[in-house]
CSV table of C-alpha atoms in Angstrom, one decimal:
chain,number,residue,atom,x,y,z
A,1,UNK,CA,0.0,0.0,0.0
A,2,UNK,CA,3.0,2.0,0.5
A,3,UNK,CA,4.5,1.6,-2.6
A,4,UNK,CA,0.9,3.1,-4.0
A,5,UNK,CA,0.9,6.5,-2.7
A,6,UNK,CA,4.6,6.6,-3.6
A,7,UNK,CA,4.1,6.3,-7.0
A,8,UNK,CA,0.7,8.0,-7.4
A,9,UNK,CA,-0.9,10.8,-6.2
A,10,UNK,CA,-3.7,10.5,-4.2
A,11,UNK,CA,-7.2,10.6,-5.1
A,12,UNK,CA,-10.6,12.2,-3.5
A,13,UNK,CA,-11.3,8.6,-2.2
A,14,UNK,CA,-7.6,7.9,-0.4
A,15,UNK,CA,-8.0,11.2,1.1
A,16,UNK,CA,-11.2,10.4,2.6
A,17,UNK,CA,-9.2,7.2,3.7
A,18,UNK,CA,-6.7,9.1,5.1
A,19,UNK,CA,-8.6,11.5,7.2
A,20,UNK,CA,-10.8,8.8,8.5
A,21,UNK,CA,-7.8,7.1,10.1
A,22,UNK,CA,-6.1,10.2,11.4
A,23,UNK,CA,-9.9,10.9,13.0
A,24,UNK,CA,-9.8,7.7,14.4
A,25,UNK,CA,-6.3,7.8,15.9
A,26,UNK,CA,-7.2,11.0,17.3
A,27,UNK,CA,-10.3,9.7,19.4
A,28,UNK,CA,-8.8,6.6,20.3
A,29,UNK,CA,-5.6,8.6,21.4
A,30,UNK,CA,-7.5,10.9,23.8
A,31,UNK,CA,-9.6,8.2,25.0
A,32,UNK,CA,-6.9,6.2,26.1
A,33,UNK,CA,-4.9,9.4,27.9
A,34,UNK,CA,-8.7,10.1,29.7
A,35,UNK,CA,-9.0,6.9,31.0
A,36,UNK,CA,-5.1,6.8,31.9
A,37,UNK,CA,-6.0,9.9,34.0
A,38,UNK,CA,-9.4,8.5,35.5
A,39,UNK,CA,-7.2,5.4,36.7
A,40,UNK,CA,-4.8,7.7,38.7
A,41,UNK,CA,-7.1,9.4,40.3
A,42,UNK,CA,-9.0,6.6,41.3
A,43,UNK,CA,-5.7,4.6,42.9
A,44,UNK,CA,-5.0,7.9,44.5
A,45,UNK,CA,-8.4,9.0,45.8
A,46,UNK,CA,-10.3,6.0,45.5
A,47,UNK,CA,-10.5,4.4,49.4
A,48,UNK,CA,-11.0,8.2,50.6
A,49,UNK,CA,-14.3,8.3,47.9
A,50,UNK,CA,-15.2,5.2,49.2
A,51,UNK,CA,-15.5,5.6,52.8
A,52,UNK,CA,-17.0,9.0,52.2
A,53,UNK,CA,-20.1,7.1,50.7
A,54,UNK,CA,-20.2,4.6,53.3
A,55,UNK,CA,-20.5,7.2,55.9
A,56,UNK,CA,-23.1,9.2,54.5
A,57,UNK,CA,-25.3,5.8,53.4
A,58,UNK,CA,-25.0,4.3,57.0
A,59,UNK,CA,-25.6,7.6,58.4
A,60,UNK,CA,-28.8,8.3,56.3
């Protein structure tokens, strides 16, 4: 597939192609840094949140 574009230019169609996959990449890139992120927090924070909800169930 390489050797394709290298000797052709592209066309409407490998554009389209092209951009799809660079969309893609781009959502599955910042969904993998947002749930990299969401994990830290929730080993850092995550007993604290925890017992906070037990108290205020048991209390209610």
């Amino acid at each position: 597939m390489a050797e394709k574009f290298q000797k052709k230019k592209l066309n409407r169609e490998d554009h389209k192609k092209m951009d799809n996959a660079v969309k893609h990449a781009k959502k599955g890139g910042a969904a993998l840094i947002t749930a990299g992120i969401v994990l830290t927090a929730i080993k850092k924070n995550g007993p604290k949140i925890i017992s906070a909800a037990k108290n205020i169930i048991t209390k209610v």
